[in-house]
Structures are given as structure tokens and as C-alpha cells.
PDB file of N, CA and C in Angstrom:
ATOM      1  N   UNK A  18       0.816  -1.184   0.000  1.00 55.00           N
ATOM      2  CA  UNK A  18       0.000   0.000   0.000  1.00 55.00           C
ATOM      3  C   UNK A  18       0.869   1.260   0.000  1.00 55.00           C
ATOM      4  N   UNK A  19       1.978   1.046   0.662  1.00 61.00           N
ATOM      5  CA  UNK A  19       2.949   2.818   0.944  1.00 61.00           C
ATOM      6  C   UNK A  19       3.513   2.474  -0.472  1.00 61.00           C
ATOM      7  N   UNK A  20       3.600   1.544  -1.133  1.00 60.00           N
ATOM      8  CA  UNK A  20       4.406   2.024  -2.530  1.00 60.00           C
ATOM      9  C   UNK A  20       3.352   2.331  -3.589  1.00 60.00           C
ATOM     10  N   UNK A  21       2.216   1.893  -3.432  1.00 63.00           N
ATOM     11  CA  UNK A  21       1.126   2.748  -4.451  1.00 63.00           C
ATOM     12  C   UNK A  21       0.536   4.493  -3.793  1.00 63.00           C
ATOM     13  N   UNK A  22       0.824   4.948  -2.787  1.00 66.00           N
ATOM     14  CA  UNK A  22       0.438   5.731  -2.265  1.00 66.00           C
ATOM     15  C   UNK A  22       1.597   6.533  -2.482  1.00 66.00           C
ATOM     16  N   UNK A  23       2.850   6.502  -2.347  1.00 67.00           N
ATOM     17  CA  UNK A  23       3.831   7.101  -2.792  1.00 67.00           C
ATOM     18  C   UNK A  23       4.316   7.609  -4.001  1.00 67.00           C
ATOM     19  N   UNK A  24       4.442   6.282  -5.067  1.00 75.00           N
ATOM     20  CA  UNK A  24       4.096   6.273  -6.243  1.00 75.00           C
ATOM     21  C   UNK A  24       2.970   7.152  -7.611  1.00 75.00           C
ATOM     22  N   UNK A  25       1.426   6.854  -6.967  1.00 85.00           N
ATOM     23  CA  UNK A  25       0.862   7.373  -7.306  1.00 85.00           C
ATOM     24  C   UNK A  25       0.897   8.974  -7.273  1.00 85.00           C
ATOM     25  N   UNK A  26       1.507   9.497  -6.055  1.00 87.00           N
ATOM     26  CA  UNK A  26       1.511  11.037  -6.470  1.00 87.00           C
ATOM     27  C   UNK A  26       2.355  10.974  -7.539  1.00 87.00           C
ATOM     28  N   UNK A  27       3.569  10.466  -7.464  1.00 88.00           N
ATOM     29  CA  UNK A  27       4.689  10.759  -9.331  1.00 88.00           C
ATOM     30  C   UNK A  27       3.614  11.211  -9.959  1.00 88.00           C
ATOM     31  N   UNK A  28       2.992   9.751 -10.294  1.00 91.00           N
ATOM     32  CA  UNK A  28       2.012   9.467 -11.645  1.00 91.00           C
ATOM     33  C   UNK A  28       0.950  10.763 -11.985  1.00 91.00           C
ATOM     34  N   UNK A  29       0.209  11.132 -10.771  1.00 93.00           N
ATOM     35  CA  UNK A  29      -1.083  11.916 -10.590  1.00 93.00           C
ATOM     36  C   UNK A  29      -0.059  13.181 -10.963  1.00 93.00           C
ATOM     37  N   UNK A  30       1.389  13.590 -10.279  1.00 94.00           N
ATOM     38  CA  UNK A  30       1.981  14.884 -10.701  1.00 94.00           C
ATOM     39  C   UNK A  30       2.358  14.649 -12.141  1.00 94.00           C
ATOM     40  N   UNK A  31       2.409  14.282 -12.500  1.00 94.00           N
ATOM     41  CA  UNK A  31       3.030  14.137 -14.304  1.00 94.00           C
ATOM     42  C   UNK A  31       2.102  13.916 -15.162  1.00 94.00           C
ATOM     43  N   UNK A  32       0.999  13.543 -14.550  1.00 95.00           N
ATOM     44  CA  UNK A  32      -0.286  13.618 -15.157  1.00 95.00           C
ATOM     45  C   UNK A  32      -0.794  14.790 -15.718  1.00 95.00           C
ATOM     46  N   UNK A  33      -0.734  16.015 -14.400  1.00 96.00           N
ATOM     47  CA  UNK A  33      -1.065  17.466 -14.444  1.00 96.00           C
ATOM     48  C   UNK A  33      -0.234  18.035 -15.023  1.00 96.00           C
ATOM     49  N   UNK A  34       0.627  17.819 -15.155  1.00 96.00           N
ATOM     50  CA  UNK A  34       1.610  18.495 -16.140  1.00 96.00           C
ATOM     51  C   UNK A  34       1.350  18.373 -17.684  1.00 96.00           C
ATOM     52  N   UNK A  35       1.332  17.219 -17.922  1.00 95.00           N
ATOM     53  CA  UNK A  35       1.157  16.621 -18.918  1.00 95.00           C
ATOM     54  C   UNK A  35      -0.138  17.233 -19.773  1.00 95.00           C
ATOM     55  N   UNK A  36      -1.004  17.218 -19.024  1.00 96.00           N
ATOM     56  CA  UNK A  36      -2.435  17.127 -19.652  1.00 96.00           C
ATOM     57  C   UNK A  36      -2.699  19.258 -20.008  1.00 96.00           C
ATOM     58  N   UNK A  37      -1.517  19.821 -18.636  1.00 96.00           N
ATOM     59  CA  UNK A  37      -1.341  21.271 -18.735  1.00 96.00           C
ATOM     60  C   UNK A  37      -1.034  21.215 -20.454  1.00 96.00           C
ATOM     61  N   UNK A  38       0.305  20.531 -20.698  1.00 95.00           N
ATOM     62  CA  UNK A  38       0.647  21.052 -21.833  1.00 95.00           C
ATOM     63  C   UNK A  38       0.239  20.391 -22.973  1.00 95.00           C
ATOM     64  N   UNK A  39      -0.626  19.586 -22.961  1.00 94.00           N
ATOM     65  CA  UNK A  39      -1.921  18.855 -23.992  1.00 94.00           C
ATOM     66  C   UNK A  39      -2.953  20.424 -23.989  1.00 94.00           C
ATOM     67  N   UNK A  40      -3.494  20.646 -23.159  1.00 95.00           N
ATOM     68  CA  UNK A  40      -4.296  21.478 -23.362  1.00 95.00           C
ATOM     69  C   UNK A  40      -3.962  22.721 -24.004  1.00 95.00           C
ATOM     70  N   UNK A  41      -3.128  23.351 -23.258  1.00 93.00           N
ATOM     71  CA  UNK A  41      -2.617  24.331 -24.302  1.00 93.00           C
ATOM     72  C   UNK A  41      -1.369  24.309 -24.926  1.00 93.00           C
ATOM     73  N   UNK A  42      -1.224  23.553 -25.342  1.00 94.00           N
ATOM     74  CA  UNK A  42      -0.043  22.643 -26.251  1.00 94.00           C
ATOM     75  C   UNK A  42       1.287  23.346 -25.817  1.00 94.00           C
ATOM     76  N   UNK A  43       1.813  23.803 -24.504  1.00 94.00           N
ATOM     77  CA  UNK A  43       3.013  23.939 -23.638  1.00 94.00           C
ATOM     78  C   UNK A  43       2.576  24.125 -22.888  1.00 94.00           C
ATOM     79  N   UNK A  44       3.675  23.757 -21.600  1.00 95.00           N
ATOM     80  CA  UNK A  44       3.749  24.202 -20.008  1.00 95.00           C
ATOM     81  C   UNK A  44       5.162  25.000 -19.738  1.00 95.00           C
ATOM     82  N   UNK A  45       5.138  26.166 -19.390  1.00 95.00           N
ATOM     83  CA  UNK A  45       5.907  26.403 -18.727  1.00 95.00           C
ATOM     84  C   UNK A  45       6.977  26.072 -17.695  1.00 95.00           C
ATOM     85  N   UNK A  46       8.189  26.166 -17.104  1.00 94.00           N
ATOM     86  CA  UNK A  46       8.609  25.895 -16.305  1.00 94.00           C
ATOM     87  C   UNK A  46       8.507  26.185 -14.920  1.00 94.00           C
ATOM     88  N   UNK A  47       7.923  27.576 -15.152  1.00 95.00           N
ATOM     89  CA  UNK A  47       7.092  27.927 -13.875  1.00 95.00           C
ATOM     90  C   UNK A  47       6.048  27.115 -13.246  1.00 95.00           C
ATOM     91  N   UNK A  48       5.064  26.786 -14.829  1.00 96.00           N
ATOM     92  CA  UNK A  48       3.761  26.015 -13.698  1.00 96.00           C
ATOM     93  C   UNK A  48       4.277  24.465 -14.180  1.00 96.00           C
ATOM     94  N   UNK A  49       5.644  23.747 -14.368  1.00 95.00           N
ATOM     95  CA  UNK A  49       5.577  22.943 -14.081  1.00 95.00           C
ATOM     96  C   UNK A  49       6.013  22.548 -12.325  1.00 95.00           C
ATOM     97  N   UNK A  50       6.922  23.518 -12.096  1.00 95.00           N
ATOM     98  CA  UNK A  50       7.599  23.539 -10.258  1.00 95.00           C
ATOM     99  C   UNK A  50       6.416  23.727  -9.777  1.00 95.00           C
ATOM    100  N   UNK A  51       4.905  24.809 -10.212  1.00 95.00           N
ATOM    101  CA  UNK A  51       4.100  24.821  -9.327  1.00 95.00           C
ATOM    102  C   UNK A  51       3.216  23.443  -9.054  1.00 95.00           C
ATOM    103  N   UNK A  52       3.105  22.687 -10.409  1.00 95.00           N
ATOM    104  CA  UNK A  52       2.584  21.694 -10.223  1.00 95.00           C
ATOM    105  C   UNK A  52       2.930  20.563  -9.193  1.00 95.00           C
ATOM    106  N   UNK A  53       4.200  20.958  -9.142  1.00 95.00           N
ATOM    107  CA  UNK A  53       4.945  19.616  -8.739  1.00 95.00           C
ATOM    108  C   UNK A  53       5.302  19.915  -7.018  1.00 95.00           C
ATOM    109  N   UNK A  54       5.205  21.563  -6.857  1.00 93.00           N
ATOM    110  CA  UNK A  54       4.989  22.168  -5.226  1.00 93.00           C
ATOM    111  C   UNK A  54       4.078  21.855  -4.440  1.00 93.00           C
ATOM    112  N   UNK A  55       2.714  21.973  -5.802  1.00 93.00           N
ATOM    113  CA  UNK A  55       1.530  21.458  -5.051  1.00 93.00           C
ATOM    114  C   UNK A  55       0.789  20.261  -4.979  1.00 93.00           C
ATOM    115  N   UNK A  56       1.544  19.439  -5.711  1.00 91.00           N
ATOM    116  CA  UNK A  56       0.767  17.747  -6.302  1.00 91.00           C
ATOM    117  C   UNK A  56       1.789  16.578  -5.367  1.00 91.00           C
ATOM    118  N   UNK A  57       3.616  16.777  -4.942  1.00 88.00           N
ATOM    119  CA  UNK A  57       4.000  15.849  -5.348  1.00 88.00           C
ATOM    120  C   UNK A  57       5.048  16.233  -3.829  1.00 88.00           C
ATOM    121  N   UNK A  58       5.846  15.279  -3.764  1.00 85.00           N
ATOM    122  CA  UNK A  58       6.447  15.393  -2.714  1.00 85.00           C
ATOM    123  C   UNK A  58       7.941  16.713  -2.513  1.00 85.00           C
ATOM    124  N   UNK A  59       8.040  17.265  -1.557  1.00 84.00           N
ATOM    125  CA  UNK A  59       8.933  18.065  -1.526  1.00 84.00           C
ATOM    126  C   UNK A  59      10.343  17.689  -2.588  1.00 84.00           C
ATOM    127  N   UNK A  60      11.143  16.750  -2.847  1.00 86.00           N
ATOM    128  CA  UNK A  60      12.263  16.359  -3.372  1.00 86.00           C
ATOM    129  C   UNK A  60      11.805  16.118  -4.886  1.00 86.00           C
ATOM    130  N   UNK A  61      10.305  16.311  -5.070  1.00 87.00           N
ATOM    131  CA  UNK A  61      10.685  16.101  -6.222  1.00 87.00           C
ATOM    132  C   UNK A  61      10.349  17.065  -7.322  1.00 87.00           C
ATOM    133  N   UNK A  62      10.327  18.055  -6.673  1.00 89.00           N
ATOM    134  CA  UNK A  62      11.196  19.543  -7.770  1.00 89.00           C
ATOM    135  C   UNK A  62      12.367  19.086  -8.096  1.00 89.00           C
ATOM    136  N   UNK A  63      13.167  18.502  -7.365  1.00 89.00           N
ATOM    137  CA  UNK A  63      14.460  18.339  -8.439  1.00 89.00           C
ATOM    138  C   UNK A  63      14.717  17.542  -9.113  1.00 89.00           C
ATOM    139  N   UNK A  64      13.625  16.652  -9.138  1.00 90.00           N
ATOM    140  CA  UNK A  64      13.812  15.692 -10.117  1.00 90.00           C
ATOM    141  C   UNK A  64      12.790  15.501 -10.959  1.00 90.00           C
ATOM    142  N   UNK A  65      11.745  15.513 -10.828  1.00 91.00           N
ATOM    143  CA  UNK A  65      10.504  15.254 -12.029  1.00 91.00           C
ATOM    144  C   UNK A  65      10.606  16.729 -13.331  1.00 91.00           C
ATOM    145  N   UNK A  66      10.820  18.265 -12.774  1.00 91.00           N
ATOM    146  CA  UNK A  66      11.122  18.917 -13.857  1.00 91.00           C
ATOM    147  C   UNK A  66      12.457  18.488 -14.805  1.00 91.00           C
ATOM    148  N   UNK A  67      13.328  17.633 -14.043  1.00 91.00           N
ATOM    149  CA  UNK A  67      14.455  17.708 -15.317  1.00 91.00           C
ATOM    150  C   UNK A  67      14.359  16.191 -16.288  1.00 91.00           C
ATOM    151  N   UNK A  68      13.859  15.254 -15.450  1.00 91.00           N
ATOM    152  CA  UNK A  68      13.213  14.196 -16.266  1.00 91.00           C
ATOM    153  C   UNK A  68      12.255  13.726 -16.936  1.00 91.00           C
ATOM    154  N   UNK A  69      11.724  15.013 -16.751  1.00 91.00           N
ATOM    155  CA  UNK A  69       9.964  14.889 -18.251  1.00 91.00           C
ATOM    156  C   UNK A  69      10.968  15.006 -19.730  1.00 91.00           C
ATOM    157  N   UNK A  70      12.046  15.608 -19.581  1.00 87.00           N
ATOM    158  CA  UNK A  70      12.841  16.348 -21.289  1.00 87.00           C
ATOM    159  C   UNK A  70      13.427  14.834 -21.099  1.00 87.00           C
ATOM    160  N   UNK A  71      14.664  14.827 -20.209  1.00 89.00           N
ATOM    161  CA  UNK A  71      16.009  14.158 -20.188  1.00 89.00           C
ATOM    162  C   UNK A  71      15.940  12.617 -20.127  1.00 89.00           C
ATOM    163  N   UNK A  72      14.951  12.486 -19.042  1.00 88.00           N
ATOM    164  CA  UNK A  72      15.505  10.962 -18.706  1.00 88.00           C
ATOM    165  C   UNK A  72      13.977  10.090 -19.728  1.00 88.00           C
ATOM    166  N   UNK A  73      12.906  10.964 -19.476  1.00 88.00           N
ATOM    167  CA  UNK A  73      11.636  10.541 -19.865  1.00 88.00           C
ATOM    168  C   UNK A  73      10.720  10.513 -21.316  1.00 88.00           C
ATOM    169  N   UNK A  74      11.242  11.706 -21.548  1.00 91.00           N
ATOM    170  CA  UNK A  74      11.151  12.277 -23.084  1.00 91.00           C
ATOM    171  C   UNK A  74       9.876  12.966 -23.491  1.00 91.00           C
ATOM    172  N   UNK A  75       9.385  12.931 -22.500  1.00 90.00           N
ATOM    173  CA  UNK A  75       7.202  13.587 -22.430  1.00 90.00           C
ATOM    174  C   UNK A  75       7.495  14.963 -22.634  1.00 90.00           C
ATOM    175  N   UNK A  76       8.402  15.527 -22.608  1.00 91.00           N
ATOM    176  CA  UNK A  76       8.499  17.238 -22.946  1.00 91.00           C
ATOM    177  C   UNK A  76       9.531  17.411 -23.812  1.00 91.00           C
ATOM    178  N   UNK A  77       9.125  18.560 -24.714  1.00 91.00           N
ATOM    179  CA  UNK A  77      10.775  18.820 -25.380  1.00 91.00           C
ATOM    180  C   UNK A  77      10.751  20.156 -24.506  1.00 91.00           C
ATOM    181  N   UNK A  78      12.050  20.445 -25.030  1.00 87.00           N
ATOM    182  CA  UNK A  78      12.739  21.352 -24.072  1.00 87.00           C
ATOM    183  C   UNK A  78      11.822  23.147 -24.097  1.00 87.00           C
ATOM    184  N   UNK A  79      10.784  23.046 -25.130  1.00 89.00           N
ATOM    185  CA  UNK A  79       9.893  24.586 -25.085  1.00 89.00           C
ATOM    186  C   UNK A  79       8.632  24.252 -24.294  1.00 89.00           C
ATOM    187  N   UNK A  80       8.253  23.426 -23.678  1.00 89.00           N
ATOM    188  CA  UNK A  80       7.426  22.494 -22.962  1.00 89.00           C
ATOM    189  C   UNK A  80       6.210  22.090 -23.863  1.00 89.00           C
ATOM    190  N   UNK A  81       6.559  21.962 -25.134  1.00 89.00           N
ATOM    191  CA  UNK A  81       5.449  20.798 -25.801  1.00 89.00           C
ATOM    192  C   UNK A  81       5.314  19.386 -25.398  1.00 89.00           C
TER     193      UNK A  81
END
């Protein structure tokens, strides 16, 4: 249960991001940190904004 409960915020934060820059076909870098301030666990501002481009590939680097 603590690894789907943990887990699931990632998912649910990359979700909102995601669907941000589906809708209006980019996200910013601003409201991606906000997303991720307010959806996801403290540590992972430093890691979910640089692995949507780098490690993940769901963003290019203008946030399409």
C-alpha cells in the first residue's frame, strides 16, 4: 500500500503536467515547479522537472 500511495503522487503529478501542456499545447517551467509544489512530494522539484525532457522524453525542451 505505501508504494502505491507514494508512487501514485509521481504518476497523478506528471499527469497534471502533462495534460497542462496537452491542453494548451506547452507548459511552462514555472507552472511545471508549481505543479509539482503542489501535487507531489517536496524532493521532487528536483527531479521530475528535469526528467519529463532528459531521462523521460514527455516534454521537449519549449514544454510541448
Amino acid at each position: 500500500m505505501l508504494f502505491h500511495e507514494i508512487y501514485g503522487k509521481y504518476y497523478q503529478t506528471v499527469a497534471k503536467i502533462l495534460n497542462t501542456a496537452l491542453e494548451r499545447g506547452t507548459v511552462s517551467r514555472r507552472e511545471i515547479l508549481d505543479i509539482v509544489s503542489g501535487s507531489a512530494f517536496s524532493e521532487s522539484s528536483m527531479y521530475i522537472p528535469h526528467a519529463l525532457g532528459s531521462s523521460w522524453f514527455l516534454l521537449q525542451a519549449d514544454g510541448s
